[in-house]
């Protein structure tokens, strides 16, 4: 039989884990232990579920917005006249799959009912479908209707509703560029006919408008020139690196942008929100972890005599400390494991759960007309589960150190004097 004074690994985990689930503890200590474990289960499960839902929302947002936003842009301050030659040159670069000419300007759109700011983008529909999914997002009309030279416009669905217009109605566009007339200098304006509406279920629905390239050159100028080219890369994630590599292949004066620069602030805000929510929910885990302190303090008080007996048998202080660390971690591991399992199950079935609640109570939790989604998106990432598990385990280990240290400081002579 191994002596208590031997290796810590021989007896400390066995005694600590056995005491964690022993029925001989006082009822109050058992209740506190149960509360600690339940708190750990709740904290871990909620953290995994919420992180998965936030991953789902971020993915939905990225997919919807980037369905209209090209992977990158090449532009020049004075415009690009021979844009087809430039585009063919860029197609020779590795990672560039397609290009589309564009002219973009902030304008004011007016109808008989309302006045709204918008971003007017002149495009060639034949090229545009190669770099974005705008044509697939059409809910009324077709993007190809912009191909002729007529002054027609395609509006985002939310923008059309705010203006109070439908397909076939007209809107007045005012461009912040001046036109010389015999009566003086006036802002350039033109009446456009609405020929289509698109919806991606995201912010571009509220401000984006498209006109044909020929009409855009007449409105926005200069004639026979474009502002630049929209680019599509082979991989969205590596698009910033692919676009940056084009700098060596272009003449001086060209400007390069990728989607992380044009939309980066939005996605950085989403990432920061995820971090802050994670820290807030991790505080729930921290509270549950530090409830272990109360459990261990009471356990030390209950087992002072047993500690003294172990010490008189030759157990080292480090061995006693290891016993109570194992005791605390045993409680924590049960809570963390159960919480992780529940969290994974909730994260992978959250859509079915919300649908069940909607059917049970006859309510609509996510109205598509308000939230642009009909169900709660969720994307479970193994890295999030691992991070939550390790963070919870680290907090639990930290919580066991002080009570275990106090147990190691128990003086056998003082305890056994009155026995």
mmCIF file of C-alpha atoms in Angstrom:
data_model
loop_
_atom_site.group_PDB
_atom_site.id
_atom_site.type_symbol
_atom_site.label_atom_id
_atom_site.label_comp_id
_atom_site.label_asym_id
_atom_site.label_seq_id
_atom_site.Cartn_x
_atom_site.Cartn_y
_atom_site.Cartn_z
ATOM 1 C CA UNK A 1 0.000 0.000 0.000
ATOM 2 C CA UNK A 2 1.334 3.408 -0.887
ATOM 3 C CA UNK A 3 2.148 5.626 2.061
ATOM 4 C CA UNK A 4 0.407 9.023 2.257
ATOM 5 C CA UNK A 5 3.792 10.646 2.166
ATOM 6 C CA UNK A 6 4.429 9.184 -1.300
ATOM 7 C CA UNK A 7 3.679 10.694 -4.643
ATOM 8 C CA UNK A 8 0.793 13.147 -4.711
ATOM 9 C CA UNK A 9 -0.580 11.476 -7.823
ATOM 10 C CA UNK A 10 -1.125 8.251 -5.815
ATOM 11 C CA UNK A 11 -3.772 9.460 -3.399
ATOM 12 C CA UNK A 12 -4.719 13.146 -3.802
ATOM 13 C CA UNK A 13 -6.980 12.871 -6.896
ATOM 14 C CA UNK A 14 -8.620 9.706 -5.537
ATOM 15 C CA UNK A 15 -9.480 11.254 -2.161
ATOM 16 C CA UNK A 16 -10.509 14.610 -3.641
ATOM 17 C CA UNK A 17 -12.811 13.159 -6.307
ATOM 18 C CA UNK A 18 -14.284 10.644 -3.870
ATOM 19 C CA UNK A 19 -15.173 13.388 -1.435
ATOM 20 C CA UNK A 20 -16.680 15.508 -4.242
ATOM 21 C CA UNK A 21 -19.464 12.975 -4.708
ATOM 22 C CA UNK A 22 -19.642 11.536 -1.202
ATOM 23 C CA UNK A 23 -23.029 11.319 0.558
ATOM 24 C CA UNK A 24 -21.426 11.808 3.971
ATOM 25 C CA UNK A 25 -21.124 15.575 3.618
ATOM 26 C CA UNK A 26 -23.419 17.914 5.521
ATOM 27 C CA UNK A 27 -26.643 18.767 3.716
ATOM 28 C CA UNK A 28 -25.789 22.466 3.556
ATOM 29 C CA UNK A 29 -22.389 21.775 1.973
ATOM 30 C CA UNK A 30 -24.045 19.422 -0.533
ATOM 31 C CA UNK A 31 -26.568 22.129 -1.488
ATOM 32 C CA UNK A 32 -23.819 24.709 -2.007
ATOM 33 C CA UNK A 33 -21.899 22.225 -4.165
ATOM 34 C CA UNK A 34 -25.005 21.570 -6.250
ATOM 35 C CA UNK A 35 -25.606 25.295 -6.716
ATOM 36 C CA UNK A 36 -22.005 25.747 -7.838
ATOM 37 C CA UNK A 37 -22.353 22.985 -10.426
ATOM 38 C CA UNK A 38 -25.708 24.284 -11.696
ATOM 39 C CA UNK A 39 -24.263 27.777 -12.005
ATOM 40 C CA UNK A 40 -21.393 26.371 -14.044
ATOM 41 C CA UNK A 41 -23.825 24.448 -16.261
ATOM 42 C CA UNK A 42 -25.930 27.560 -16.854
ATOM 43 C CA UNK A 43 -22.955 29.802 -17.564
ATOM 44 C CA UNK A 44 -21.174 27.441 -19.962
ATOM 45 C CA UNK A 45 -24.358 26.460 -21.827
ATOM 46 C CA UNK A 46 -25.549 30.049 -22.262
ATOM 47 C CA UNK A 47 -22.115 31.243 -23.372
ATOM 48 C CA UNK A 48 -21.778 28.549 -26.046
ATOM 49 C CA UNK A 49 -25.334 29.139 -27.274
ATOM 50 C CA UNK A 50 -25.045 32.915 -27.460
ATOM 51 C CA UNK A 51 -21.666 32.772 -29.225
ATOM 52 C CA UNK A 52 -23.121 30.375 -31.791
ATOM 53 C CA UNK A 53 -26.099 32.657 -32.406
ATOM 54 C CA UNK A 54 -23.794 35.651 -32.813
ATOM 55 C CA UNK A 55 -21.716 33.637 -35.298
ATOM 56 C CA UNK A 56 -24.918 32.935 -37.182
ATOM 57 C CA UNK A 57 -25.942 36.595 -37.259
ATOM 58 C CA UNK A 58 -22.451 37.649 -38.374
ATOM 59 C CA UNK A 59 -22.551 35.056 -41.152
ATOM 60 C CA UNK A 60 -25.994 36.215 -42.277
ATOM 61 C CA UNK A 61 -24.860 39.838 -42.241
ATOM 62 C CA UNK A 62 -21.685 39.041 -44.166
ATOM 63 C CA UNK A 63 -23.514 36.957 -46.742
ATOM 64 C CA UNK A 64 -26.285 39.483 -47.329
ATOM 65 C CA UNK A 65 -24.148 42.604 -47.509
ATOM 66 C CA UNK A 66 -21.309 41.056 -49.465
ATOM 67 C CA UNK A 67 -23.784 39.653 -51.986
ATOM 68 C CA UNK A 68 -23.931 43.211 -53.346
ATOM 69 C CA UNK A 69 -20.525 44.507 -52.314
ATOM 70 C CA UNK A 70 -17.668 43.496 -54.650
ATOM 71 C CA UNK A 71 -14.539 41.932 -53.188
ATOM 72 C CA UNK A 72 -12.436 44.894 -54.263
ATOM 73 C CA UNK A 73 -12.184 48.143 -56.219
ATOM 74 C CA UNK A 74 -9.655 49.725 -58.552
ATOM 75 C CA UNK A 75 -10.261 53.429 -59.200
ATOM 76 C CA UNK A 76 -8.495 56.543 -60.457
ATOM 77 C CA UNK A 77 -9.122 60.184 -59.427
ATOM 78 C CA UNK A 78 -9.632 61.271 -63.046
ATOM 79 C CA UNK A 79 -11.574 58.160 -64.071
ATOM 80 C CA UNK A 80 -10.676 55.239 -66.312
ATOM 81 C CA UNK A 81 -11.350 55.691 -70.015
ATOM 82 C CA UNK A 82 -10.089 52.383 -71.404
ATOM 83 C CA UNK A 83 -11.601 50.299 -68.628
ATOM 84 C CA UNK A 84 -11.943 47.131 -70.704
ATOM 85 C CA UNK A 85 -8.190 46.997 -71.371
ATOM 86 C CA UNK A 86 -7.528 47.579 -67.683
ATOM 87 C CA UNK A 87 -9.979 44.840 -66.737
ATOM 88 C CA UNK A 88 -8.426 42.344 -69.137
ATOM 89 C CA UNK A 89 -5.021 43.162 -67.659
ATOM 90 C CA UNK A 90 -6.276 42.543 -64.124
ATOM 91 C CA UNK A 91 -7.741 39.192 -65.124
ATOM 92 C CA UNK A 92 -4.189 38.006 -65.744
ATOM 93 C CA UNK A 93 -3.367 38.525 -62.056
ATOM 94 C CA UNK A 94 -3.671 35.455 -59.807
ATOM 95 C CA UNK A 95 -6.891 35.327 -57.821
ATOM 96 C CA UNK A 96 -8.899 37.814 -59.944
ATOM 97 C CA UNK A 97 -11.956 36.147 -61.484
ATOM 98 C CA UNK A 98 -14.056 39.006 -62.917
ATOM 99 C CA UNK A 99 -14.452 42.787 -63.169
ATOM 100 C CA UNK A 100 -17.258 45.270 -63.733
ATOM 101 C CA UNK A 101 -17.150 49.029 -64.490
ATOM 102 C CA UNK A 102 -18.892 51.421 -62.124
ATOM 103 C CA UNK A 103 -19.550 55.050 -61.291
ATOM 104 C CA UNK A 104 -20.814 55.830 -57.806
ATOM 105 C CA UNK A 105 -22.120 59.036 -56.268
ATOM 106 C CA UNK A 106 -24.176 60.099 -53.263
ATOM 107 C CA UNK A 107 -27.426 61.672 -54.462
ATOM 108 C CA UNK A 108 -30.847 62.802 -53.277
ATOM 109 C CA UNK A 109 -33.892 60.892 -54.476
ATOM 110 C CA UNK A 110 -37.276 62.615 -54.315
ATOM 111 C CA UNK A 111 -40.815 61.458 -54.952
ATOM 112 C CA UNK A 112 -44.100 63.204 -54.410
ATOM 113 C CA UNK A 113 -44.195 61.821 -50.868
ATOM 114 C CA UNK A 114 -40.663 61.809 -49.529
ATOM 115 C CA UNK A 115 -37.015 62.817 -49.902
ATOM 116 C CA UNK A 116 -34.135 60.422 -49.198
ATOM 117 C CA UNK A 117 -30.377 60.274 -49.513
ATOM 118 C CA UNK A 118 -29.026 57.372 -51.539
ATOM 119 C CA UNK A 119 -25.939 55.963 -53.222
ATOM 120 C CA UNK A 120 -26.440 55.911 -56.995
ATOM 121 C CA UNK A 121 -24.218 53.379 -58.767
ATOM 122 C CA UNK A 122 -23.985 53.192 -62.541
ATOM 123 C CA UNK A 123 -23.308 49.646 -63.738
ATOM 124 C CA UNK A 124 -23.296 47.465 -66.818
ATOM 125 C CA UNK A 125 -25.729 44.617 -65.949
ATOM 126 C CA UNK A 126 -23.859 42.107 -68.121
ATOM 127 C CA UNK A 127 -20.625 42.708 -66.219
ATOM 128 C CA UNK A 128 -22.287 43.280 -62.833
ATOM 129 C CA UNK A 129 -23.683 39.758 -62.597
ATOM 130 C CA UNK A 130 -20.097 38.473 -62.725
ATOM 131 C CA UNK A 131 -19.008 40.300 -59.548
ATOM 132 C CA UNK A 132 -22.178 40.417 -57.397
ATOM 133 C CA UNK A 133 -25.506 38.695 -56.880
ATOM 134 C CA UNK A 134 -27.581 41.813 -57.469
ATOM 135 C CA UNK A 135 -29.502 40.200 -60.324
ATOM 136 C CA UNK A 136 -30.418 37.259 -58.063
ATOM 137 C CA UNK A 137 -31.726 39.628 -55.379
ATOM 138 C CA UNK A 138 -34.344 41.185 -57.666
ATOM 139 C CA UNK A 139 -37.887 40.849 -56.291
ATOM 140 C CA UNK A 140 -39.562 42.895 -59.039
ATOM 141 C CA UNK A 141 -38.323 43.580 -62.538
ATOM 142 C CA UNK A 142 -34.909 42.638 -63.853
ATOM 143 C CA UNK A 143 -31.482 44.196 -63.527
ATOM 144 C CA UNK A 144 -31.014 43.710 -67.277
ATOM 145 C CA UNK A 145 -33.609 46.453 -67.833
ATOM 146 C CA UNK A 146 -30.817 48.965 -67.132
ATOM 147 C CA UNK A 147 -28.861 47.825 -70.183
ATOM 148 C CA UNK A 148 -30.500 50.304 -72.584
ATOM 149 C CA UNK A 149 -29.778 54.028 -72.674
ATOM 150 C CA UNK A 150 -33.033 55.044 -70.982
ATOM 151 C CA UNK A 151 -33.045 56.891 -67.681
ATOM 152 C CA UNK A 152 -34.291 54.055 -65.508
ATOM 153 C CA UNK A 153 -33.381 53.024 -61.969
ATOM 154 C CA UNK A 154 -33.468 49.931 -59.762
ATOM 155 C CA UNK A 155 -34.050 50.667 -56.061
ATOM 156 C CA UNK A 156 -33.592 48.764 -52.826
ATOM 157 C CA UNK A 157 -36.928 47.521 -51.499
ATOM 158 C CA UNK A 158 -36.726 49.493 -48.233
ATOM 159 C CA UNK A 159 -35.648 52.648 -50.073
ATOM 160 C CA UNK A 160 -38.623 52.325 -52.449
ATOM 161 C CA UNK A 161 -40.993 51.923 -49.491
ATOM 162 C CA UNK A 162 -39.573 55.025 -47.789
ATOM 163 C CA UNK A 163 -40.003 56.983 -51.015
ATOM 164 C CA UNK A 164 -43.477 55.551 -51.514
ATOM 165 C CA UNK A 165 -42.827 54.384 -55.082
ATOM 166 C CA UNK A 166 -43.351 51.162 -57.007
ATOM 167 C CA UNK A 167 -42.215 49.763 -60.328
ATOM 168 C CA UNK A 168 -43.421 52.114 -63.050
ATOM 169 C CA UNK A 169 -43.318 55.252 -60.860
ATOM 170 C CA UNK A 170 -40.786 58.053 -61.261
ATOM 171 C CA UNK A 171 -38.267 59.570 -58.869
ATOM 172 C CA UNK A 172 -36.284 62.778 -59.177
ATOM 173 C CA UNK A 173 -32.542 62.372 -58.695
ATOM 174 C CA UNK A 174 -30.405 65.363 -57.721
ATOM 175 C CA UNK A 175 -26.658 65.007 -58.211
ATOM 176 C CA UNK A 176 -24.201 67.231 -56.285
ATOM 177 C CA UNK A 177 -22.702 68.519 -59.541
ATOM 178 C CA UNK A 178 -23.442 71.869 -61.133
ATOM 179 C CA UNK A 179 -24.881 72.557 -64.578
ATOM 180 C CA UNK A 180 -24.451 75.894 -66.339
ATOM 181 C CA UNK A 181 -27.656 77.283 -67.840
ATOM 182 C CA UNK A 182 -28.661 80.729 -69.229
ATOM 183 C CA UNK A 183 -30.473 81.286 -65.930
ATOM 184 C CA UNK A 184 -27.452 80.499 -63.788
ATOM 185 C CA UNK A 185 -25.822 77.560 -62.075
ATOM 186 C CA UNK A 186 -28.082 74.727 -60.890
ATOM 187 C CA UNK A 187 -27.538 71.247 -59.406
ATOM 188 C CA UNK A 188 -27.838 68.514 -61.990
ATOM 189 C CA UNK A 189 -31.149 66.642 -61.739
ATOM 190 C CA UNK A 190 -33.100 64.136 -63.787
ATOM 191 C CA UNK A 191 -36.333 62.159 -63.554
ATOM 192 C CA UNK A 192 -35.796 58.390 -63.499
ATOM 193 C CA UNK A 193 -38.320 55.598 -64.008
ATOM 194 C CA UNK A 194 -38.303 52.765 -61.470
ATOM 195 C CA UNK A 195 -37.945 49.491 -63.406
ATOM 196 C CA UNK A 196 -37.082 47.086 -60.603
ATOM 197 C CA UNK A 197 -36.645 46.459 -56.883
ATOM 198 C CA UNK A 198 -34.090 44.280 -55.087
ATOM 199 C CA UNK A 199 -33.863 43.016 -51.513
ATOM 200 C CA UNK A 200 -30.984 41.302 -49.753
ATOM 201 C CA UNK A 201 -32.390 41.719 -46.247
ATOM 202 C CA UNK A 202 -29.646 44.058 -45.048
ATOM 203 C CA UNK A 203 -28.619 47.718 -44.923
ATOM 204 C CA UNK A 204 -28.072 48.182 -48.711
ATOM 205 C CA UNK A 205 -31.842 47.841 -49.168
ATOM 206 C CA UNK A 206 -32.237 51.249 -47.512
ATOM 207 C CA UNK A 207 -29.815 53.348 -49.583
ATOM 208 C CA UNK A 208 -28.635 51.592 -52.753
ATOM 209 C CA UNK A 209 -29.894 52.498 -56.257
ATOM 210 C CA UNK A 210 -28.619 51.350 -59.657
ATOM 211 C CA UNK A 211 -28.732 52.969 -63.098
ATOM 212 C CA UNK A 212 -27.334 51.806 -66.408
ATOM 213 C CA UNK A 213 -23.759 52.714 -67.285
ATOM 214 C CA UNK A 214 -24.748 54.941 -70.238
ATOM 215 C CA UNK A 215 -27.313 56.840 -68.155
ATOM 216 C CA UNK A 216 -24.808 57.119 -65.304
ATOM 217 C CA UNK A 217 -22.173 58.646 -67.559
ATOM 218 C CA UNK A 218 -24.688 61.284 -68.663
ATOM 219 C CA UNK A 219 -25.764 62.006 -65.106
ATOM 220 C CA UNK A 220 -22.520 61.634 -63.214
ATOM 221 C CA UNK A 221 -19.923 62.141 -65.971
ATOM 222 C CA UNK A 222 -17.384 62.256 -67.364
ATOM 223 C CA UNK A 223 -18.645 60.882 -70.688
ATOM 224 C CA UNK A 224 -17.130 57.658 -72.066
ATOM 225 C CA UNK A 225 -15.316 57.090 -68.762
ATOM 226 C CA UNK A 226 -15.916 55.225 -65.526
ATOM 227 C CA UNK A 227 -14.781 55.814 -61.945
ATOM 228 C CA UNK A 228 -13.132 52.426 -61.728
ATOM 229 C CA UNK A 229 -13.624 48.670 -61.746
ATOM 230 C CA UNK A 230 -15.295 46.370 -59.254
ATOM 231 C CA UNK A 231 -13.409 43.115 -58.780
ATOM 232 C CA UNK A 232 -14.325 39.595 -57.774
ATOM 233 C CA UNK A 233 -11.611 37.369 -56.335
ATOM 234 C CA UNK A 234 -11.389 33.609 -56.101
ATOM 235 C CA UNK A 235 -11.740 33.673 -52.311
ATOM 236 C CA UNK A 236 -13.572 36.247 -50.205
ATOM 237 C CA UNK A 237 -11.481 35.737 -47.062
ATOM 238 C CA UNK A 238 -8.147 36.214 -48.855
ATOM 239 C CA UNK A 239 -9.479 39.099 -50.999
ATOM 240 C CA UNK A 240 -7.564 41.803 -49.026
ATOM 241 C CA UNK A 241 -4.239 40.093 -49.768
ATOM 242 C CA UNK A 242 -5.181 39.435 -53.413
ATOM 243 C CA UNK A 243 -6.205 43.063 -53.993
ATOM 244 C CA UNK A 244 -3.081 44.401 -52.260
ATOM 245 C CA UNK A 245 -0.868 42.404 -54.637
ATOM 246 C CA UNK A 246 -2.303 44.323 -57.609
ATOM 247 C CA UNK A 247 -0.471 47.497 -56.557
ATOM 248 C CA UNK A 248 2.734 46.360 -58.280
ATOM 249 C CA UNK A 249 0.919 45.719 -61.570
ATOM 250 C CA UNK A 250 -0.902 49.054 -61.879
ATOM 251 C CA UNK A 251 0.452 52.433 -63.021
ATOM 252 C CA UNK A 252 0.933 55.141 -60.432
ATOM 253 C CA UNK A 253 -2.241 56.980 -59.459
ATOM 254 C CA UNK A 254 -4.598 54.024 -59.201
ATOM 255 C CA UNK A 255 -6.254 53.401 -55.851
ATOM 256 C CA UNK A 256 -7.055 49.966 -54.452
ATOM 257 C CA UNK A 257 -9.713 49.039 -51.886
ATOM 258 C CA UNK A 258 -11.089 45.735 -50.671
ATOM 259 C CA UNK A 259 -14.295 44.829 -48.865
ATOM 260 C CA UNK A 260 -12.589 44.840 -45.464
ATOM 261 C CA UNK A 261 -11.881 48.564 -45.951
ATOM 262 C CA UNK A 262 -15.258 49.577 -47.332
ATOM 263 C CA UNK A 263 -17.273 47.433 -44.910
ATOM 264 C CA UNK A 264 -14.606 46.793 -42.270
ATOM 265 C CA UNK A 265 -16.029 49.100 -39.595
ATOM 266 C CA UNK A 266 -19.318 47.203 -39.606
ATOM 267 C CA UNK A 267 -17.713 43.790 -39.224
ATOM 268 C CA UNK A 268 -15.253 45.096 -36.625
ATOM 269 C CA UNK A 269 -18.240 46.362 -34.632
ATOM 270 C CA UNK A 270 -19.861 42.924 -34.864
ATOM 271 C CA UNK A 271 -16.627 41.283 -33.698
ATOM 272 C CA UNK A 272 -16.276 43.736 -30.800
ATOM 273 C CA UNK A 273 -19.878 43.075 -29.813
ATOM 274 C CA UNK A 274 -19.156 39.355 -29.705
ATOM 275 C CA UNK A 275 -16.123 39.940 -27.489
ATOM 276 C CA UNK A 276 -18.067 42.157 -25.060
ATOM 277 C CA UNK A 277 -20.990 39.723 -24.836
ATOM 278 C CA UNK A 278 -18.507 36.905 -24.230
ATOM 279 C CA UNK A 279 -16.917 38.816 -21.342
ATOM 280 C CA UNK A 280 -20.316 39.605 -19.824
ATOM 281 C CA UNK A 281 -21.472 35.995 -19.984
ATOM 282 C CA UNK A 282 -18.097 34.779 -18.769
ATOM 283 C CA UNK A 283 -18.826 36.708 -15.567
ATOM 284 C CA UNK A 284 -21.682 34.236 -14.962
ATOM 285 C CA UNK A 285 -19.151 31.419 -15.220
ATOM 286 C CA UNK A 286 -16.823 33.343 -12.909
ATOM 287 C CA UNK A 287 -19.538 33.693 -10.255
ATOM 288 C CA UNK A 288 -20.250 29.971 -10.482
ATOM 289 C CA UNK A 289 -16.532 29.183 -10.320
ATOM 290 C CA UNK A 290 -15.997 31.288 -7.235
ATOM 291 C CA UNK A 291 -18.966 29.621 -5.548
ATOM 292 C CA UNK A 292 -16.534 26.732 -5.382
ATOM 293 C CA UNK A 293 -14.580 28.833 -2.885
ATOM 294 C CA UNK A 294 -17.530 28.687 -0.480
ATOM 295 C CA UNK A 295 -17.890 24.965 -1.031
ATOM 296 C CA UNK A 296 -14.215 24.291 -0.357
ATOM 297 C CA UNK A 297 -14.038 26.600 2.668
ATOM 298 C CA UNK A 298 -16.901 24.689 4.292
ATOM 299 C CA UNK A 299 -15.337 21.388 3.281
ATOM 300 C CA UNK A 300 -12.079 22.399 4.935
ATOM 301 C CA UNK A 301 -13.961 23.327 8.101
ATOM 302 C CA UNK A 302 -15.770 19.965 8.078
ATOM 303 C CA UNK A 303 -12.645 17.909 7.425
ATOM 304 C CA UNK A 304 -10.163 19.580 9.749
ATOM 305 C CA UNK A 305 -9.897 16.386 11.822
ATOM 306 C CA UNK A 306 -9.366 14.230 8.712
ATOM 307 C CA UNK A 307 -6.728 16.657 7.470
ATOM 308 C CA UNK A 308 -4.935 16.477 10.795
ATOM 309 C CA UNK A 309 -4.991 12.676 10.714
ATOM 310 C CA UNK A 310 -3.537 12.664 7.182
ATOM 311 C CA UNK A 311 -0.785 15.035 8.238
ATOM 312 C CA UNK A 312 0.127 12.898 11.257
ATOM 313 C CA UNK A 313 0.313 9.875 8.923
ATOM 314 C CA UNK A 314 2.932 11.685 6.892
ATOM 315 C CA UNK A 315 0.968 13.502 4.204
ATOM 316 C CA UNK A 316 2.727 16.608 2.988
ATOM 317 C CA UNK A 317 1.093 20.034 2.831
ATOM 318 C CA UNK A 318 1.261 19.860 -0.962
ATOM 319 C CA UNK A 319 -0.644 16.564 -0.857
ATOM 320 C CA UNK A 320 -3.436 18.085 1.253
ATOM 321 C CA UNK A 321 -3.584 21.071 -1.076
ATOM 322 C CA UNK A 322 -3.818 18.739 -4.085
ATOM 323 C CA UNK A 323 -6.735 16.881 -2.468
ATOM 324 C CA UNK A 324 -8.852 20.024 -2.236
ATOM 325 C CA UNK A 325 -7.823 21.233 -5.684
ATOM 326 C CA UNK A 326 -8.990 17.867 -7.046
ATOM 327 C CA UNK A 327 -12.196 18.196 -4.977
ATOM 328 C CA UNK A 328 -12.982 21.622 -6.474
ATOM 329 C CA UNK A 329 -12.031 20.648 -10.010
ATOM 330 C CA UNK A 330 -14.172 17.497 -9.751
ATOM 331 C CA UNK A 331 -17.239 19.644 -9.046
ATOM 332 C CA UNK A 332 -16.289 22.092 -11.786
ATOM 333 C CA UNK A 333 -15.656 19.418 -14.400
ATOM 334 C CA UNK A 334 -19.124 17.950 -13.927
ATOM 335 C CA UNK A 335 -20.696 21.392 -14.413
ATOM 336 C CA UNK A 336 -18.466 22.310 -17.372
ATOM 337 C CA UNK A 337 -19.082 18.981 -19.134
ATOM 338 C CA UNK A 338 -22.847 19.122 -18.641
ATOM 339 C CA UNK A 339 -22.927 22.794 -19.672
ATOM 340 C CA UNK A 340 -20.886 22.121 -22.813
ATOM 341 C CA UNK A 341 -23.176 19.245 -23.850
ATOM 342 C CA UNK A 342 -26.320 21.306 -23.245
ATOM 343 C CA UNK A 343 -24.806 24.322 -24.997
ATOM 344 C CA UNK A 344 -23.872 22.295 -28.084
ATOM 345 C CA UNK A 345 -27.358 20.749 -28.219
ATOM 346 C CA UNK A 346 -29.014 24.162 -27.891
ATOM 347 C CA UNK A 347 -26.722 25.768 -30.466
ATOM 348 C CA UNK A 348 -27.351 23.060 -33.059
ATOM 349 C CA UNK A 349 -31.128 22.975 -32.499
ATOM 350 C CA UNK A 350 -31.919 26.618 -31.705
ATOM 351 C CA UNK A 351 -33.934 27.097 -34.922
ATOM 352 C CA UNK A 352 -36.157 24.102 -34.133
ATOM 353 C CA UNK A 353 -36.566 25.312 -30.538
ATOM 354 C CA UNK A 354 -37.657 28.807 -31.610
ATOM 355 C CA UNK A 355 -40.059 27.286 -34.154
ATOM 356 C CA UNK A 356 -41.535 25.080 -31.414
ATOM 357 C CA UNK A 357 -42.026 28.099 -29.132
ATOM 358 C CA UNK A 358 -43.672 30.060 -31.967
ATOM 359 C CA UNK A 359 -46.080 27.210 -32.689
ATOM 360 C CA UNK A 360 -46.765 26.594 -28.998
ATOM 361 C CA UNK A 361 -47.653 30.182 -28.119
ATOM 362 C CA UNK A 362 -48.840 31.350 -31.538
ATOM 363 C CA UNK A 363 -46.341 34.228 -31.734
ATOM 364 C CA UNK A 364 -43.763 35.269 -34.316
ATOM 365 C CA UNK A 365 -40.429 35.839 -32.593
ATOM 366 C CA UNK A 366 -38.664 37.030 -35.761
ATOM 367 C CA UNK A 367 -40.836 38.924 -38.213
ATOM 368 C CA UNK A 368 -39.025 38.848 -41.602
ATOM 369 C CA UNK A 369 -40.334 42.321 -42.439
ATOM 370 C CA UNK A 370 -38.562 43.711 -39.359
ATOM 371 C CA UNK A 371 -35.501 41.501 -38.789
ATOM 372 C CA UNK A 372 -34.911 40.304 -42.391
ATOM 373 C CA UNK A 373 -34.761 36.733 -41.019
ATOM 374 C CA UNK A 374 -37.471 34.173 -40.326
ATOM 375 C CA UNK A 375 -35.486 32.003 -37.886
ATOM 376 C CA UNK A 376 -32.638 32.352 -35.423
ATOM 377 C CA UNK A 377 -29.338 31.619 -37.204
ATOM 378 C CA UNK A 378 -26.688 29.632 -35.368
ATOM 379 C CA UNK A 379 -23.202 28.507 -36.335
ATOM 380 C CA UNK A 380 -21.416 26.317 -33.781
ATOM 381 C CA UNK A 381 -17.643 26.743 -33.957
ATOM 382 C CA UNK A 382 -15.414 24.173 -32.194
ATOM 383 C CA UNK A 383 -12.993 26.958 -31.305
ATOM 384 C CA UNK A 384 -15.693 28.738 -29.286
ATOM 385 C CA UNK A 385 -16.554 25.549 -27.395
ATOM 386 C CA UNK A 386 -12.875 24.951 -26.637
ATOM 387 C CA UNK A 387 -12.355 28.555 -25.537
ATOM 388 C CA UNK A 388 -15.370 28.503 -23.189
ATOM 389 C CA UNK A 389 -14.357 25.151 -21.721
ATOM 390 C CA UNK A 390 -10.741 26.155 -21.091
ATOM 391 C CA UNK A 391 -11.707 29.563 -19.665
ATOM 392 C CA UNK A 392 -14.210 27.939 -17.295
ATOM 393 C CA UNK A 393 -11.651 25.361 -16.226
ATOM 394 C CA UNK A 394 -9.039 28.070 -15.614
ATOM 395 C CA UNK A 395 -11.452 30.108 -13.477
ATOM 396 C CA UNK A 396 -12.375 26.980 -11.515
ATOM 397 C CA UNK A 397 -8.718 26.134 -10.909
ATOM 398 C CA UNK A 398 -8.071 29.687 -9.746
ATOM 399 C CA UNK A 399 -11.015 29.459 -7.340
ATOM 400 C CA UNK A 400 -9.647 26.320 -5.665
ATOM 401 C CA UNK A 401 -6.208 27.691 -4.830
ATOM 402 C CA UNK A 402 -6.988 29.762 -1.713
ATOM 403 C CA UNK A 403 -9.196 27.199 0.118
ATOM 404 C CA UNK A 404 -6.728 24.421 -0.748
ATOM 405 C CA UNK A 405 -3.873 26.553 0.589
ATOM 406 C CA UNK A 406 -5.829 27.155 3.819
ATOM 407 C CA UNK A 407 -6.377 23.390 4.146
ATOM 408 C CA UNK A 408 -2.640 22.802 3.788
ATOM 409 C CA UNK A 409 -2.006 25.268 6.623
ATOM 410 C CA UNK A 410 -4.136 23.345 9.132
ATOM 411 C CA UNK A 411 -1.955 22.490 12.169
ATOM 412 C CA UNK A 412 -2.498 18.823 13.232
ATOM 413 C CA UNK A 413 -1.473 19.439 16.822
ATOM 414 C CA UNK A 414 -4.021 22.228 17.320
ATOM 415 C CA UNK A 415 -6.854 20.172 15.833
ATOM 416 C CA UNK A 416 -6.123 16.920 17.639
ATOM 417 C CA UNK A 417 -5.434 18.539 21.017
ATOM 418 C CA UNK A 418 -9.107 18.527 21.899
ATOM 419 C CA UNK A 419 -10.013 15.181 20.282
#
